[in-house]
Amino acid sequence: MKVLVVGAGAVGGYFGARLAEKGEDVTFLVREKRAHLLNEQGLQVKSIHGDYHFYPHIMIAGDKKESFDLILLSVKAYHLKKVIEDLSPFVGDQTLIMPLLNGFSHLDMLQERFSEERVIGGLCFIESTVDQNGAIVQTSPIHELVYGALNNEQNKAVEKLEALFAGSNAEIRKSERILTDMWHKYMFISGLSGVTTLFRSPIGPIRENEFGLNAAQKLFYEIGSIMRAEGAPIAAGIEDIQLEKIHNMTHGMKSSMQRDMEKMTEIEADHLQGYLLKLAEKHEVETPVLSMVYANLKIYEKNR
């Protein structure tokens, strides 16, 4: 299968490199600056699961028209509109697009542009970053990618991906309940990023403070109420499961959104918390903590 990875960053770059390491036909769609760096020094993965260095096949948007079997999409939500236009020449009649973005609003955009048939479900769990030299650094035991069909019509096409991913040096698996998995991760990411950005703190001091912990609990239950009102297929008691994860995290754990704020870069406030607030308004769900979280994020964006 021919695979196109959009970008060569901490997520797409990592999983794309693991497929290339296995010997799969992988191309990276990158910007000119990144293309120059990759041509000059290759793509370096530094991981506790094994290092890998290679010179990848790369393309720049507008280079040529060529269809791919799978497009792996892991860009930030605020870049998605531009990326969709860049992708158009590479989407054929049989192409599957696997977005690894958190949340759900991106599915509407992708399905509207490329059809429901083309867009499948996906998510990942990985702690990775790109260092100052352009290398992908991955230091945690978790490097998991989960994918699955969003409807029954996609089952046969999605089954073909199992051979593509089998044997790669990463935990890649097909889920029979990908929508549930995606909603659960959406809840976790929105809650974790919400409290860590609200208090400008790693999770440890927040959960050790009575009022901080109370805010986290209320936030997760507000998010759960919104999702149930929307009819999301989430599990009973999922809020407590998510809070247990919070308690098991290392003291200094920060959300990626918090790290972005510390670097004064763009954030996905509208894509994550903002989308939840639209659903809350639609279903008349009260969200005092989530509203405070969102206000904090929007004030940051205005002052940035």
Short mmCIF file of C-alpha atoms in Angstrom, two decimals:
data_model
loop_
_atom_site.label_atom_id
_atom_site.label_comp_id
_atom_site.label_asym_id
_atom_site.label_seq_id
_atom_site.Cartn_x
_atom_site.Cartn_y
_atom_site.Cartn_z
CA MET A 1 0.00 0.00 0.00
CA LYS A 2 1.08 3.57 -0.67
CA VAL A 3 0.99 5.72 2.47
CA LEU A 4 1.11 9.51 2.65
CA VAL A 5 1.96 11.02 6.03
CA VAL A 6 1.03 14.68 6.33
CA GLY A 7 3.93 16.35 8.09
CA ALA A 8 6.99 14.76 9.68
CA GLY A 9 6.41 15.89 13.24
CA ALA A 10 6.23 14.25 16.62
CA VAL A 11 3.20 12.04 15.88
CA GLY A 12 2.88 11.46 12.14
CA GLY A 13 6.62 11.49 11.72
CA TYR A 14 7.03 8.83 14.39
CA PHE A 15 4.43 6.37 13.09
CA GLY A 16 5.40 7.06 9.48
CA ALA A 17 9.01 6.29 10.33
CA ARG A 18 8.00 3.01 11.97
CA LEU A 19 6.18 1.99 8.79
CA ALA A 20 9.18 2.99 6.66
CA GLU A 21 11.44 1.03 9.01
CA LYS A 22 9.31 -2.03 8.30
CA GLY A 23 9.78 -1.50 4.56
CA GLU A 24 6.42 0.03 3.63
CA ASP A 25 6.00 2.59 0.82
CA VAL A 26 5.76 5.82 2.84
CA THR A 27 5.90 9.42 1.58
CA PHE A 28 5.88 12.53 3.79
CA LEU A 29 4.05 15.69 2.69
CA VAL A 30 5.99 18.54 4.30
CA ARG A 31 6.65 22.26 4.07
CA GLU A 32 9.68 23.57 2.17
CA LYS A 33 11.72 24.31 5.30
CA ARG A 34 11.17 20.81 6.69
CA ALA A 35 11.85 19.30 3.23
CA HIS A 36 15.23 21.02 3.09
CA LEU A 37 16.16 19.68 6.53
CA LEU A 38 15.03 16.13 5.67
CA ASN A 39 16.94 16.13 2.39
CA GLU A 40 20.03 17.35 4.18
CA GLN A 41 20.12 15.15 7.28
CA GLY A 42 17.26 12.64 6.97
CA LEU A 43 14.65 11.82 9.60
CA GLN A 44 15.95 10.68 12.98
CA VAL A 45 13.82 8.85 15.54
CA LYS A 46 15.26 8.58 19.06
CA SER A 47 13.13 6.20 21.10
CA ILE A 48 13.33 3.82 24.03
CA HIS A 49 11.84 1.29 21.60
CA GLY A 50 14.80 1.65 19.26
CA ASP A 51 16.37 4.45 17.21
CA TYR A 52 15.89 4.72 13.45
CA HIS A 53 17.49 7.05 10.92
CA PHE A 54 16.62 7.21 7.22
CA TYR A 55 16.19 9.53 4.25
CA PRO A 56 12.44 9.57 3.57
CA HIS A 57 10.51 10.07 0.35
CA ILE A 58 9.10 13.59 0.58
CA MET A 59 6.69 15.80 -1.33
CA ILE A 60 5.73 19.45 -1.08
CA ALA A 61 2.14 20.60 -1.63
CA GLY A 62 1.56 21.31 -5.30
CA ASP A 63 4.41 19.08 -6.50
CA LYS A 64 2.24 16.71 -8.51
CA LYS A 65 -1.04 14.81 -8.51
CA GLU A 66 -0.75 11.26 -7.19
CA SER A 67 -3.27 9.14 -5.27
CA PHE A 68 -2.44 7.15 -2.13
CA ASP A 69 -4.10 4.20 -0.43
CA LEU A 70 -3.85 5.70 3.05
CA ILE A 71 -3.32 9.26 4.26
CA LEU A 72 -2.19 9.61 7.88
CA LEU A 73 -3.20 13.02 9.18
CA SER A 74 -1.92 14.34 12.51
CA VAL A 75 -1.78 18.12 12.12
CA LYS A 76 -3.02 20.66 14.64
CA ALA A 77 -6.67 21.60 14.18
CA TYR A 78 -5.87 25.24 13.35
CA HIS A 79 -3.88 24.06 10.29
CA LEU A 80 -6.57 21.69 9.04
CA LYS A 81 -8.35 24.01 6.61
CA LYS A 82 -5.13 24.68 4.67
CA VAL A 83 -4.08 21.02 4.83
CA ILE A 84 -7.40 19.87 3.36
CA GLU A 85 -6.69 21.90 0.23
CA ASP A 86 -3.15 20.53 0.06
CA LEU A 87 -4.49 16.96 0.28
CA SER A 88 -6.98 17.15 -2.57
CA PRO A 89 -4.59 16.03 -5.36
CA PHE A 90 -3.66 12.91 -3.37
CA VAL A 91 -7.15 11.57 -2.63
CA GLY A 92 -8.39 8.98 -5.11
CA ASP A 93 -11.52 6.83 -5.31
CA GLN A 94 -10.06 4.21 -2.93
CA THR A 95 -8.08 6.46 -0.58
CA LEU A 96 -8.64 6.16 3.17
CA ILE A 97 -7.94 9.20 5.33
CA MET A 98 -7.05 8.46 8.96
CA PRO A 99 -7.04 11.62 11.11
CA LEU A 100 -5.29 11.36 14.47
CA LEU A 101 -6.56 14.70 15.77
CA ASN A 102 -8.27 14.86 19.15
CA GLY A 103 -11.94 15.79 19.22
CA PHE A 104 -14.63 15.51 16.56
CA SER A 105 -15.13 18.76 14.67
CA HIS A 106 -12.42 17.79 12.17
CA LEU A 107 -14.48 14.80 11.02
CA ASP A 108 -17.20 17.11 9.71
CA MET A 109 -14.68 19.13 7.71
CA LEU A 110 -12.97 16.08 6.22
CA GLN A 111 -16.20 14.23 5.42
CA GLU A 112 -17.71 17.29 3.81
CA ARG A 113 -14.67 17.68 1.54
CA PHE A 114 -13.83 14.03 0.80
CA SER A 115 -17.06 12.10 1.70
CA GLU A 116 -17.93 9.88 4.67
CA GLU A 117 -16.67 6.84 2.78
CA ARG A 118 -13.09 8.12 2.67
CA VAL A 119 -12.64 9.16 6.34
CA ILE A 120 -12.01 6.48 8.99
CA GLY A 121 -11.54 6.75 12.75
CA GLY A 122 -8.18 7.07 14.43
CA LEU A 123 -6.39 8.19 17.57
CA CYS A 124 -3.03 7.71 19.23
CA PHE A 125 -1.37 7.68 22.62
CA ILE A 126 2.25 8.83 22.50
CA GLU A 127 4.58 11.24 24.27
CA SER A 128 6.94 12.59 21.65
CA THR A 129 8.45 15.85 20.54
CA VAL A 130 10.71 17.28 17.84
CA ASP A 131 14.02 18.54 19.24
CA GLN A 132 15.98 21.60 18.11
CA ASN A 133 17.81 19.54 15.51
CA GLY A 134 14.62 18.20 13.94
CA ALA A 135 14.83 14.70 15.44
CA ILE A 136 11.72 12.98 16.84
CA VAL A 137 12.28 12.11 20.51
CA GLN A 138 9.99 9.51 22.11
CA THR A 139 10.70 8.57 25.71
CA SER A 140 7.66 6.81 27.16
CA PRO A 141 6.69 3.11 26.95
CA ILE A 142 3.42 4.05 25.22
CA HIS A 143 3.49 4.43 21.43
CA GLU A 144 0.02 3.27 20.43
CA LEU A 145 -2.09 4.00 17.36
CA VAL A 146 -5.73 2.84 17.22
CA TYR A 147 -7.92 2.87 14.10
CA GLY A 148 -11.26 1.54 12.96
CA ALA A 149 -14.26 1.86 10.67
CA LEU A 150 -16.73 4.66 11.39
CA ASN A 151 -19.51 2.76 9.59
CA ASN A 152 -20.17 -0.78 8.36
CA GLU A 153 -19.48 0.16 4.74
CA GLN A 154 -15.81 0.79 5.64
CA ASN A 155 -15.16 -2.59 7.28
CA LYS A 156 -13.71 -4.36 4.25
CA ALA A 157 -11.39 -1.47 3.35
CA VAL A 158 -10.21 -1.06 6.95
CA GLU A 159 -9.41 -4.78 7.23
CA LYS A 160 -6.79 -4.33 4.50
CA LEU A 161 -4.81 -2.05 6.83
CA GLU A 162 -4.00 -4.89 9.23
CA ALA A 163 -1.30 -6.28 6.93
CA LEU A 164 0.16 -2.79 6.49
CA PHE A 165 0.62 -2.27 10.22
CA ALA A 166 1.49 -5.83 11.25
CA GLY A 167 5.08 -6.24 12.41
CA SER A 168 5.86 -2.54 12.79
CA ASN A 169 7.82 -1.37 15.83
CA ALA A 170 4.80 0.32 17.43
CA GLU A 171 1.55 -0.77 19.04
CA ILE A 172 -0.94 -0.37 16.20
CA ARG A 173 -4.31 -2.07 16.48
CA LYS A 174 -7.76 -2.08 14.95
CA SER A 175 -10.68 -1.24 17.24
CA GLU A 176 -14.21 -2.53 16.82
CA ARG A 177 -15.50 0.46 18.82
CA ILE A 178 -13.44 3.30 17.48
CA LEU A 179 -16.13 5.95 18.08
CA THR A 180 -16.24 5.07 21.78
CA ASP A 181 -12.45 5.14 21.95
CA MET A 182 -12.39 8.56 20.28
CA TRP A 183 -15.02 10.04 22.63
CA HIS A 184 -13.20 8.66 25.66
CA LYS A 185 -9.90 10.19 24.56
CA TYR A 186 -11.66 13.46 23.75
CA MET A 187 -12.97 13.57 27.31
CA PHE A 188 -9.57 12.84 28.80
CA ILE A 189 -7.65 15.35 26.68
CA SER A 190 -10.23 18.11 27.17
CA GLY A 191 -10.30 17.56 30.93
CA LEU A 192 -6.54 17.27 31.41
CA SER A 193 -5.71 20.22 29.17
CA GLY A 194 -8.54 22.20 30.76
CA VAL A 195 -7.34 21.98 34.35
CA THR A 196 -3.61 22.22 33.63
CA THR A 197 -4.06 25.36 31.54
CA LEU A 198 -6.55 26.88 33.98
CA PHE A 199 -4.14 26.52 36.90
CA ARG A 200 -0.95 26.89 34.83
CA SER A 201 0.42 23.83 36.59
CA PRO A 202 1.39 20.20 36.10
CA ILE A 203 -1.25 17.77 37.31
CA GLY A 204 0.49 16.89 40.62
CA PRO A 205 -0.05 20.18 42.52
CA ILE A 206 -3.61 20.41 41.14
CA ARG A 207 -4.74 17.04 42.47
CA GLU A 208 -3.00 17.71 45.81
CA ASN A 209 -5.05 20.87 46.30
CA GLU A 210 -8.60 20.32 47.56
CA PHE A 211 -10.10 22.99 45.31
CA GLY A 212 -7.99 22.02 42.32
CA LEU A 213 -9.06 18.40 42.57
CA ASN A 214 -12.69 19.45 43.00
CA ALA A 215 -12.48 21.57 39.84
CA ALA A 216 -11.04 18.63 37.91
CA GLN A 217 -13.82 16.34 39.10
CA LYS A 218 -16.54 18.82 38.19
CA LEU A 219 -14.98 19.42 34.78
CA PHE A 220 -14.95 15.73 33.86
CA TYR A 221 -18.57 15.32 34.97
CA GLU A 222 -19.64 18.37 32.97
CA ILE A 223 -17.95 16.92 29.88
CA GLY A 224 -19.65 13.56 30.51
CA SER A 225 -23.06 15.25 30.76
CA ILE A 226 -22.48 17.01 27.44
CA MET A 227 -21.41 13.85 25.68
CA ARG A 228 -24.37 11.83 26.98
CA ALA A 229 -26.77 14.59 25.93
CA GLU A 230 -25.24 14.39 22.45
CA GLY A 231 -25.77 10.63 22.42
CA ALA A 232 -22.07 9.78 22.37
CA PRO A 233 -21.39 6.06 22.96
CA ILE A 234 -19.40 6.53 26.18
CA ALA A 235 -19.15 3.97 28.97
CA ALA A 236 -20.98 4.19 32.28
CA GLY A 237 -18.64 5.55 34.94
CA ILE A 238 -16.08 6.78 32.40
CA GLU A 239 -15.61 10.01 34.38
CA ASP A 240 -14.27 8.10 37.38
CA ILE A 241 -12.02 6.04 35.11
CA GLN A 242 -10.56 9.24 33.64
CA LEU A 243 -10.05 10.75 37.08
CA GLU A 244 -8.24 7.58 38.17
CA LYS A 245 -5.87 8.09 35.23
CA ILE A 246 -5.26 11.61 36.48
CA HIS A 247 -4.31 10.24 39.90
CA ASN A 248 -1.90 7.74 38.34
CA MET A 249 -0.01 10.30 36.26
CA THR A 250 3.44 11.47 37.27
CA HIS A 251 3.54 14.56 39.49
CA GLY A 252 5.10 16.75 36.80
CA MET A 253 2.87 15.69 33.90
CA LYS A 254 1.74 18.59 31.71
CA SER A 255 -0.79 18.59 28.89
CA SER A 256 0.46 19.43 25.41
CA MET A 257 -1.83 22.48 25.40
CA GLN A 258 -0.18 23.74 28.56
CA ARG A 259 3.25 23.31 26.96
CA ASP A 260 2.02 25.21 23.91
CA MET A 261 0.86 28.07 26.11
CA GLU A 262 4.22 28.17 27.87
CA LYS A 263 5.84 28.54 24.44
CA MET A 264 3.26 31.21 23.49
CA THR A 265 2.12 29.25 20.44
CA GLU A 266 -1.34 28.57 19.01
CA ILE A 267 -3.72 26.27 20.87
CA GLU A 268 -6.78 24.18 19.98
CA ALA A 269 -9.25 25.90 22.30
CA ASP A 270 -12.11 26.07 19.80
CA HIS A 271 -11.51 22.56 18.48
CA LEU A 272 -11.57 20.94 21.95
CA GLN A 273 -13.32 22.92 24.69
CA GLY A 274 -15.12 25.28 22.32
CA TYR A 275 -16.77 22.42 20.43
CA LEU A 276 -17.97 20.92 23.72
CA LEU A 277 -19.50 24.25 24.72
CA LYS A 278 -21.43 24.38 21.43
CA LEU A 279 -22.84 20.94 22.21
CA ALA A 280 -23.66 22.09 25.75
CA GLU A 281 -25.58 25.08 24.40
CA LYS A 282 -27.40 22.84 21.92
CA HIS A 283 -28.57 20.52 24.70
CA GLU A 284 -28.92 23.17 27.43
CA VAL A 285 -26.30 21.59 29.72
CA GLU A 286 -24.86 23.86 32.42
CA THR A 287 -21.05 24.06 32.33
CA PRO A 288 -19.63 26.54 34.86
CA VAL A 289 -16.14 24.99 35.07
CA LEU A 290 -15.81 24.29 31.34
CA SER A 291 -16.92 27.85 30.59
CA MET A 292 -14.20 29.17 32.92
CA VAL A 293 -11.62 26.92 31.23
CA TYR A 294 -12.64 28.19 27.80
CA ALA A 295 -12.62 31.83 28.91
CA ASN A 296 -9.07 31.36 30.21
CA LEU A 297 -7.97 29.90 26.87
CA LYS A 298 -9.60 32.64 24.80
CA ILE A 299 -8.06 35.35 27.00
CA TYR A 300 -4.68 33.71 26.44
CA GLU A 301 -5.29 33.78 22.67
CA LYS A 302 -6.20 37.46 22.78
CA ASN A 303 -3.17 38.40 24.87
CA ARG A 304 -0.73 36.15 23.00
#
